[in-house]
Coordinates of C-alpha atoms in Angstrom, one line a residue:
M1 CA 0.4 -5.9 12.8
S2 CA -1.8 -8.9 12.3
G3 CA -0.2 -12.4 12.5
L4 CA 3.2 -12.4 10.7
Y5 CA 2.2 -9.5 8.4
S6 CA 3.6 -6.0 9.0
K7 CA 2.8 -3.1 6.7
E8 CA 6.1 -1.5 7.6
N9 CA 7.9 -4.1 5.5
E10 CA 6.0 -3.1 2.3
H11 CA 7.5 -1.1 -0.5
D12 CA 5.8 0.7 -3.4
S13 CA 6.4 1.8 -6.9
C14 CA 3.9 4.5 -7.6
G15 CA 3.8 6.5 -10.9
I16 CA 4.4 10.2 -10.6
G17 CA 4.8 13.0 -13.2
F18 CA 3.9 16.4 -14.5
V19 CA 3.5 18.4 -17.7
A20 CA 4.1 22.1 -17.7
D21 CA 4.5 25.0 -20.2
I22 CA 7.6 26.6 -19.0
K23 CA 6.4 30.1 -20.1
G24 CA 3.3 29.7 -18.0
R25 CA 0.9 29.6 -21.0
A26 CA -2.4 27.9 -19.9
S27 CA -4.2 25.4 -22.3
H28 CA -6.3 22.4 -22.2
D29 CA -3.6 20.5 -24.0
I30 CA -1.4 20.5 -20.8
L31 CA -4.2 18.7 -18.9
E32 CA -4.8 16.2 -21.8
R33 CA -1.1 15.5 -21.9
A34 CA -0.9 15.0 -18.1
L35 CA -3.8 12.6 -18.2
E36 CA -2.1 10.6 -21.0
V37 CA 1.1 10.5 -18.8
L38 CA -1.1 9.1 -16.0
E39 CA -2.7 6.5 -18.2
R40 CA 0.6 5.3 -19.5
M41 CA 1.6 4.6 -15.9
T42 CA -1.3 2.4 -15.1
H43 CA 1.1 -0.5 -14.5
R44 CA 2.6 1.5 -11.6
G45 CA -0.7 1.6 -9.8
A46 CA -2.4 -1.3 -8.0
E47 CA -5.9 -2.6 -8.5
S48 CA -8.3 -4.8 -6.6
A49 CA -9.7 -8.2 -7.3
D50 CA -12.7 -6.7 -9.1
D51 CA -10.3 -5.3 -11.8
K52 CA -12.1 -2.0 -11.6
T53 CA -11.1 -0.5 -8.3
G54 CA -7.7 1.3 -8.2
D55 CA -5.5 2.1 -5.3
G56 CA -5.8 5.8 -6.3
A57 CA -5.2 8.2 -9.1
G58 CA -5.4 12.0 -9.4
V59 CA -4.3 15.3 -10.9
M60 CA -3.3 18.7 -9.5
M61 CA -3.7 21.7 -11.8
Q62 CA -4.0 25.5 -11.7
I63 CA -7.5 26.7 -10.9
P64 CA -9.4 26.9 -14.3
R65 CA -11.3 30.1 -13.5
G66 CA -12.9 30.4 -16.9
F67 CA -14.4 27.0 -16.6
Y68 CA -15.8 27.7 -13.1
K69 CA -17.1 31.1 -14.1
K70 CA -19.3 29.5 -16.9
T71 CA -20.3 26.5 -14.7
V72 CA -21.1 28.1 -11.3
P73 CA -23.8 30.7 -11.5
E74 CA -22.7 32.6 -8.4
L75 CA -19.3 33.2 -10.0
K76 CA -20.5 34.8 -13.2
D77 CA -20.5 38.3 -11.8
G78 CA -18.4 37.4 -8.7
P79 CA -14.8 38.1 -7.7
E80 CA -11.8 36.5 -9.4
D81 CA -9.7 36.2 -6.2
Y82 CA -11.4 33.2 -4.6
G83 CA -10.1 30.0 -3.2
T84 CA -11.7 26.6 -4.0
G85 CA -11.3 22.9 -3.4
L86 CA -13.2 19.7 -3.4
L87 CA -14.9 18.2 -0.3
F88 CA -15.2 14.5 0.3
M89 CA -18.4 14.4 2.3
P90 CA -20.5 11.7 4.1
K91 CA -23.6 10.7 2.3
D92 CA -25.6 10.9 5.5
S93 CA -27.7 14.1 5.2
A94 CA -27.5 14.9 9.0
A95 CA -23.7 14.7 9.0
Q96 CA -23.5 16.8 5.8
G97 CA -25.8 19.4 7.4
A98 CA -23.6 19.6 10.5
I99 CA -20.4 20.0 8.5
L100 CA -22.0 22.7 6.3
K101 CA -23.2 24.5 9.4
E102 CA -19.6 24.5 10.7
I103 CA -18.3 25.7 7.3
D104 CA -20.6 28.7 7.6
A105 CA -19.6 29.5 11.2
L106 CA -15.8 29.2 10.4
S107 CA -16.1 31.4 7.3
K108 CA -17.6 34.2 9.4
E109 CA -15.0 33.7 12.1
L110 CA -12.1 34.0 9.7
G111 CA -13.4 36.8 7.6
L112 CA -14.3 34.7 4.6
S113 CA -17.5 34.6 2.6
L114 CA -18.9 31.4 1.1
L115 CA -19.5 32.3 -2.5
A116 CA -20.9 28.9 -3.7
L117 CA -21.2 25.2 -2.9
R118 CA -21.3 23.0 -6.0
D119 CA -22.3 19.4 -6.4
V120 CA -19.4 18.0 -8.5
P121 CA -20.7 15.9 -11.4
V122 CA -19.2 12.3 -11.2
N123 CA -19.9 9.1 -13.0
S124 CA -20.1 6.4 -10.2
E125 CA -20.6 3.7 -12.8
A126 CA -17.0 4.2 -14.0
V127 CA -15.5 2.8 -10.9
G128 CA -15.4 -0.7 -9.3
T129 CA -17.8 -2.1 -6.7
I130 CA -15.2 -1.8 -3.8
A131 CA -14.5 1.9 -4.7
R132 CA -18.2 2.6 -5.0
Q133 CA -18.9 1.2 -1.6
A134 CA -16.5 3.7 -0.1
E135 CA -17.4 6.6 -2.4
P136 CA -18.0 9.9 -0.7
A137 CA -20.4 12.6 -1.8
I138 CA -18.2 15.1 -3.6
K139 CA -18.9 18.8 -3.4
Q140 CA -16.8 21.9 -4.3
I141 CA -16.5 25.0 -2.1
F142 CA -15.7 28.5 -3.2
L143 CA -14.5 31.1 -0.6
H144 CA -13.7 34.8 -0.9
T145 CA -12.1 37.3 1.3
Q146 CA -11.8 41.1 1.3
R147 CA -9.5 43.1 3.5
A148 CA -8.8 46.7 4.1
P149 CA -6.9 48.4 1.2
H150 CA -3.1 48.3 1.5
P151 CA -1.8 51.8 2.2
A152 CA 0.8 51.6 -0.6
S153 CA -1.2 50.0 -3.4
G154 CA -4.7 51.0 -2.5
S155 CA -5.8 47.4 -3.4
G156 CA -8.6 46.0 -1.4
A157 CA -7.8 42.4 -2.2
Q158 CA -5.9 40.3 0.3
G159 CA -2.5 39.1 -1.0
A160 CA -2.4 35.6 -2.4
E161 CA 0.0 34.4 0.3
D162 CA -2.2 35.7 3.2
F163 CA -5.3 34.4 1.5
N164 CA -3.9 30.9 1.2
F165 CA -2.9 31.1 4.9
S166 CA -6.5 31.9 5.8
L167 CA -7.7 29.0 3.7
Y168 CA -5.2 26.8 5.4
I169 CA -6.4 27.8 8.9
F170 CA -10.0 27.3 7.7
R171 CA -9.3 23.8 6.5
K172 CA -7.3 22.7 9.6
K173 CA -10.0 24.1 11.9
L174 CA -12.7 22.3 9.9
E175 CA -10.8 19.0 10.0
K176 CA -10.2 19.3 13.7
Y177 CA -13.9 20.0 14.4
V178 CA -15.0 17.0 12.3
R179 CA -12.4 14.7 13.9
E180 CA -13.3 15.7 17.5
H181 CA -17.1 15.4 16.9
A182 CA -17.1 12.3 14.8
G183 CA -19.5 9.7 16.3
T184 CA -21.5 12.2 18.3
G185 CA -24.7 14.1 17.6
E186 CA -25.4 14.8 14.0
L187 CA -22.0 13.3 13.1
T188 CA -22.9 9.9 14.7
A189 CA -23.0 8.3 11.3
L190 CA -19.6 9.8 10.2
N191 CA -17.0 7.1 9.6
G192 CA -13.9 8.8 8.2
E193 CA -15.8 10.1 5.2
F194 CA -14.8 13.7 5.4
Y195 CA -11.7 15.0 3.7
M196 CA -10.6 18.1 1.7
P197 CA -8.1 17.1 -1.1
S198 CA -7.1 20.8 -1.4
L199 CA -8.2 24.3 -0.6
S200 CA -6.2 27.0 -2.4
S201 CA -6.4 30.2 -4.4
S202 CA -4.0 28.8 -7.0
T203 CA -4.3 25.0 -7.4
I204 CA -7.0 22.3 -7.2
V205 CA -6.8 18.5 -6.9
Y206 CA -9.1 16.0 -8.5
K207 CA -8.5 12.5 -7.2
G208 CA -10.0 9.3 -5.8
M209 CA -9.9 5.6 -5.3
L210 CA -9.6 5.2 -9.1
M211 CA -7.5 3.6 -11.7
P212 CA -5.6 6.0 -14.0
R213 CA -8.0 5.6 -17.0
Q214 CA -11.0 6.1 -14.8
L215 CA -10.0 9.6 -13.6
R216 CA -11.3 11.5 -16.7
E217 CA -14.4 9.1 -16.9
Y218 CA -15.3 9.8 -13.2
Y219 CA -14.8 13.5 -13.2
G220 CA -16.5 15.0 -16.2
D221 CA -15.0 18.4 -15.5
L222 CA -11.6 17.2 -16.8
S223 CA -12.9 16.7 -20.3
D224 CA -14.2 20.3 -20.7
K225 CA -12.1 22.3 -23.2
D226 CA -12.3 25.3 -20.8
M227 CA -10.3 23.5 -18.2
L228 CA -7.1 25.5 -18.9
T229 CA -3.8 25.2 -16.9
A230 CA -0.1 25.8 -17.5
V231 CA 0.8 22.8 -15.3
A232 CA -0.7 19.5 -14.3
L233 CA 0.8 17.0 -11.8
V234 CA -0.4 13.4 -11.7
H235 CA -0.1 10.3 -9.5
S236 CA -0.9 6.6 -9.9
R237 CA -0.9 4.9 -6.5
F238 CA 0.4 1.5 -5.3
S239 CA -0.6 1.6 -1.6
T240 CA 1.6 -0.1 0.9
N241 CA 1.9 1.3 4.4
T242 CA -1.9 2.0 4.4
F243 CA -4.8 0.4 2.7
P244 CA -6.4 2.1 -0.3
A245 CA -8.8 5.0 0.6
W246 CA -10.3 7.9 -1.3
R247 CA -8.5 10.4 0.9
L248 CA -5.1 8.8 0.6
S249 CA -5.0 8.9 -3.2
Q250 CA -2.6 11.5 -4.5
P251 CA -1.6 14.2 -5.3
F252 CA -1.8 15.8 -1.9
R253 CA -1.9 19.6 -1.4
L254 CA 1.7 20.2 -2.5
I255 CA 3.3 16.9 -3.6
A256 CA 3.0 13.5 -5.1
H257 CA 5.4 10.8 -4.1
N258 CA 7.0 7.6 -5.4
G259 CA 8.8 5.4 -2.9
E260 CA 8.8 5.3 0.9
I261 CA 9.7 7.6 3.8
N262 CA 11.6 5.0 5.8
T263 CA 12.2 7.4 8.6
V264 CA 8.5 8.3 8.9
K265 CA 8.0 6.8 12.4
G266 CA 10.7 9.0 13.9
N267 CA 9.6 12.0 11.8
R268 CA 6.0 11.7 13.2
F269 CA 7.3 11.3 16.8
W270 CA 9.5 14.4 16.4
A271 CA 6.6 16.4 14.9
A272 CA 4.4 15.5 17.8
A273 CA 7.1 16.2 20.4
R274 CA 7.6 19.7 18.9
E275 CA 4.0 20.7 19.0
K276 CA 4.3 22.2 22.6
L277 CA 7.1 24.4 21.4
L278 CA 5.3 25.8 18.3
A279 CA 5.1 29.6 18.2
H280 CA 4.9 31.9 15.3
P281 CA 3.6 35.5 15.1
R282 CA 1.7 34.7 11.9
F283 CA -0.3 31.8 13.5
G284 CA -0.9 33.6 16.8
S285 CA -3.8 32.0 18.7
H286 CA -4.5 29.6 15.7
I287 CA -1.6 27.3 16.8
E288 CA -3.8 25.0 18.9
S289 CA -6.4 24.8 16.2
I290 CA -4.0 23.4 13.6
L291 CA -2.7 20.5 15.8
P292 CA -1.9 17.8 15.3
I293 CA 0.5 18.7 12.5
I294 CA 0.4 15.2 11.1
E295 CA -3.1 14.1 10.3
P296 CA -4.0 10.8 12.1
D297 CA -4.0 7.6 10.1
S298 CA -2.0 9.2 7.3
S299 CA 0.3 7.5 4.9
D300 CA 4.0 8.4 4.8
S301 CA 3.4 10.7 1.8
A302 CA 0.5 12.5 3.5
S303 CA 2.6 13.0 6.6
F304 CA 5.4 14.5 4.6
D305 CA 2.9 16.8 2.8
N306 CA 1.5 17.9 6.2
M307 CA 4.9 19.0 7.4
L308 CA 5.9 20.6 4.1
E309 CA 2.6 22.6 4.1
L310 CA 3.2 23.8 7.7
L311 CA 6.7 25.1 6.7
V312 CA 5.4 26.9 3.6
M313 CA 2.5 28.5 5.5
S314 CA 5.0 29.8 8.1
G315 CA 6.5 32.0 5.4
R316 CA 9.2 29.8 3.9
G317 CA 9.4 29.4 0.2
L318 CA 8.6 26.0 -1.3
P319 CA 12.3 25.4 -2.3
H320 CA 13.5 26.4 1.2
A321 CA 11.0 24.0 2.9
L322 CA 12.0 21.1 0.6
M323 CA 15.7 21.7 1.3
M324 CA 14.9 21.4 5.0
L325 CA 13.0 18.1 4.7
I326 CA 15.1 16.5 2.0
P327 CA 18.8 17.6 2.5
E328 CA 21.4 16.5 0.1
S329 CA 24.6 14.7 1.2
W330 CA 28.0 16.2 0.8
N331 CA 31.4 14.7 0.5
D332 CA 34.5 14.7 -1.7
K333 CA 32.4 13.5 -4.7
N334 CA 29.6 15.9 -4.0
P335 CA 31.2 19.1 -2.6
I336 CA 28.9 22.0 -1.7
S337 CA 29.6 25.6 -0.8
S338 CA 30.3 26.6 2.8
E339 CA 27.1 28.7 2.8
L340 CA 25.0 25.7 1.8
K341 CA 26.7 23.5 4.3
S342 CA 25.9 26.0 7.0
F343 CA 22.3 26.1 5.8
Y344 CA 22.0 22.4 6.3
E345 CA 23.8 22.4 9.6
Y346 CA 21.5 25.1 11.0
H347 CA 18.3 23.4 9.9
A348 CA 19.5 20.1 11.2
C349 CA 18.9 21.6 14.6
L350 CA 15.3 22.2 13.7
M351 CA 14.3 19.3 11.5
E352 CA 15.5 15.8 10.9
P353 CA 15.7 14.5 7.3
W354 CA 12.7 12.7 5.8
D355 CA 14.7 10.0 4.1
G356 CA 13.5 7.6 1.4
P357 CA 14.2 6.1 -1.1
A358 CA 11.8 8.8 -2.4
S359 CA 11.1 10.7 -5.6
M360 CA 8.9 13.8 -5.1
V361 CA 7.1 16.0 -7.6
F362 CA 5.7 19.3 -6.2
C363 CA 3.6 22.2 -7.3
D364 CA 2.1 25.3 -5.7
G365 CA 0.7 26.9 -8.8
R366 CA 3.8 29.0 -9.5
Y367 CA 6.6 26.5 -8.9
V368 CA 6.6 23.0 -10.2
G369 CA 9.5 20.5 -10.1
G370 CA 10.9 17.3 -8.7
T371 CA 13.6 16.1 -6.3
L372 CA 15.2 12.9 -5.2
D373 CA 16.2 12.2 -1.6
R374 CA 20.0 11.8 -1.0
N375 CA 19.8 8.0 -1.6
G376 CA 18.7 8.5 -5.2
L377 CA 17.0 5.1 -5.5
R378 CA 13.8 6.2 -7.2
P379 CA 15.0 7.7 -10.5
S380 CA 12.8 10.0 -12.6
R381 CA 13.4 11.4 -16.0
Y382 CA 12.4 14.5 -17.9
T383 CA 12.2 15.9 -21.4
I384 CA 12.2 19.6 -22.5
T385 CA 10.9 20.4 -25.9
K386 CA 11.9 23.3 -28.2
S387 CA 8.3 24.6 -27.9
G388 CA 8.7 25.1 -24.2
L389 CA 7.2 22.0 -22.7
I390 CA 8.7 20.0 -19.8
V391 CA 7.5 16.5 -19.1
M392 CA 8.8 14.6 -16.1
A393 CA 7.7 11.1 -14.9
S394 CA 8.9 8.0 -13.2
E395 CA 10.0 6.6 -16.5
T396 CA 10.4 7.5 -20.2
G397 CA 7.7 6.8 -22.8
V398 CA 4.9 8.7 -21.2
Q399 CA 4.8 11.2 -24.1
D400 CA 5.7 10.9 -27.7
F401 CA 8.0 13.5 -29.2
K402 CA 9.8 13.5 -32.6
P403 CA 13.6 13.8 -32.2
E404 CA 13.7 17.2 -33.8
E405 CA 11.2 18.5 -31.2
V406 CA 13.4 17.6 -28.2
E407 CA 15.7 20.3 -26.7
Y408 CA 17.1 18.3 -23.8
K409 CA 16.7 15.1 -21.8
G410 CA 17.8 14.6 -18.2
R411 CA 17.1 12.9 -15.0
L412 CA 16.7 13.9 -11.4
E413 CA 19.9 13.6 -9.3
P414 CA 20.1 12.6 -5.6
G415 CA 19.5 15.6 -3.4
K416 CA 19.2 18.0 -6.3
L417 CA 16.2 20.2 -7.2
L418 CA 14.6 20.5 -10.7
L419 CA 12.6 23.8 -10.4
V420 CA 10.4 25.5 -13.0
D421 CA 9.2 29.0 -12.3
L422 CA 6.1 29.5 -14.4
Q423 CA 6.0 33.2 -13.4
E424 CA 9.5 33.9 -14.7
G425 CA 9.1 31.4 -17.5
R426 CA 12.3 29.5 -16.9
I427 CA 14.0 26.5 -15.3
I428 CA 16.1 27.7 -12.4
P429 CA 19.3 25.7 -12.0
N430 CA 19.8 23.7 -8.8
D431 CA 22.9 25.7 -7.8
E432 CA 21.1 29.0 -8.3
V433 CA 18.1 28.0 -6.2
K434 CA 20.2 26.7 -3.4
H435 CA 22.6 29.7 -3.5
G436 CA 19.7 32.1 -3.2
V437 CA 18.1 30.2 -0.3
S438 CA 21.4 29.5 1.6
T439 CA 22.6 33.1 1.4
A440 CA 19.3 34.8 2.3
K441 CA 20.2 34.6 6.0
P442 CA 23.5 34.6 7.9
Y443 CA 23.4 30.9 8.6
S444 CA 27.2 30.6 8.9
D445 CA 27.2 33.2 11.7
W446 CA 24.3 31.6 13.5
V447 CA 26.0 28.2 13.4
K448 CA 29.3 29.5 14.7
A449 CA 27.6 31.5 17.4
N450 CA 25.3 28.7 18.7
V451 CA 26.5 25.3 17.7
I452 CA 29.1 23.6 20.0
T453 CA 30.8 20.5 18.5
L454 CA 32.5 17.6 20.3
E455 CA 35.8 18.7 18.9
Q456 CA 35.4 22.1 20.6
E457 CA 34.5 20.4 23.8
K458 CA 37.7 18.3 23.6
E459 CA 39.8 21.3 22.9
A460 CA 38.3 23.1 25.9
D461 CA 39.2 20.1 28.2

């Protein structure tokens, strides 16, 4: 707080949305449509006094392997099962060298091999002076892993879930190293200039301190016809509880967000308090290396993404993790099943709600969708076409469709999930998703056996 100003009193109205082919058919048209959605939400993002510096804009998409194979020489005869992501690097050569040295060491430690390091072509003249002053050097990393063959399948490739877990540990360890060594040795010149927008074997994020129309101008990759994807998720930022920064533009690794997490101070405190209790057989000795769970100096959206990512990496499905963080309300007007009620009661012992008002869109490469918190004060609308497209955004008018092309129009409802499974090629109804998650374990039995209510205490007296 400075003077009478408090950033905690700020409220935002970012633009969020996605375009997806429900059947999972990849094309460049999906990316083009998503960029058009983004540009039509320019009014939802903020810009600086130079009229050329945006608060942030970005896109998340499936990894366009065909494009990278033709662009990166090392991949032309290389493996298909690699992970990749952009690196926001310091422009200081000594600091870059120190980070690249640590990347090499961590790769070997975690059984990964560094396939390629690419200088991402950017057009710095497309952005404003303020954004250019903070502009990082942007590189792209390609990592591969090979494990012993699975006894049943005989396949030598590590499973996608395990590979993404290895990439997560790699990223968190690298972040921790840079954070702890910043300002010392070769990283003396480092000033918050290192960040990894994403590192995954399924999705990649292109983003920056940009205005929506500048995204495709700045990243030349996005205009290439070989950039194919079945889904693209976009965000136009209006920063409030943090100042604009390249690393705080969205999408993040799993979500893009419109609104505020008004409970974020408590959420962060609880996350820090639980760190001493963290234990998981999958993480093993890596637990300490991924702390803190919430990255320092993060926005509320980034903090939410950090927690969601931890839950997913611990083995929970994306819908399950979202239900834990954004539970729905239940009452006479919104009755829910006893199984679902037990699910929420059980997880209330583990995780407090991250309450908004908030509208979230999310994607992990297979699933894409949206949800509102239980307050429902950041409405979002979607359109499904007869050709199998779904377009969702903060508002209507982001895509033009003739009436005869439209199959259905709808809106997100408080506490409900809109979920598209690109692998199964269908929209999974909210009730089906939540029934599957809430009946996967005996939550009702666990609650009855372990939860003591005040009413039970009174009866015992």
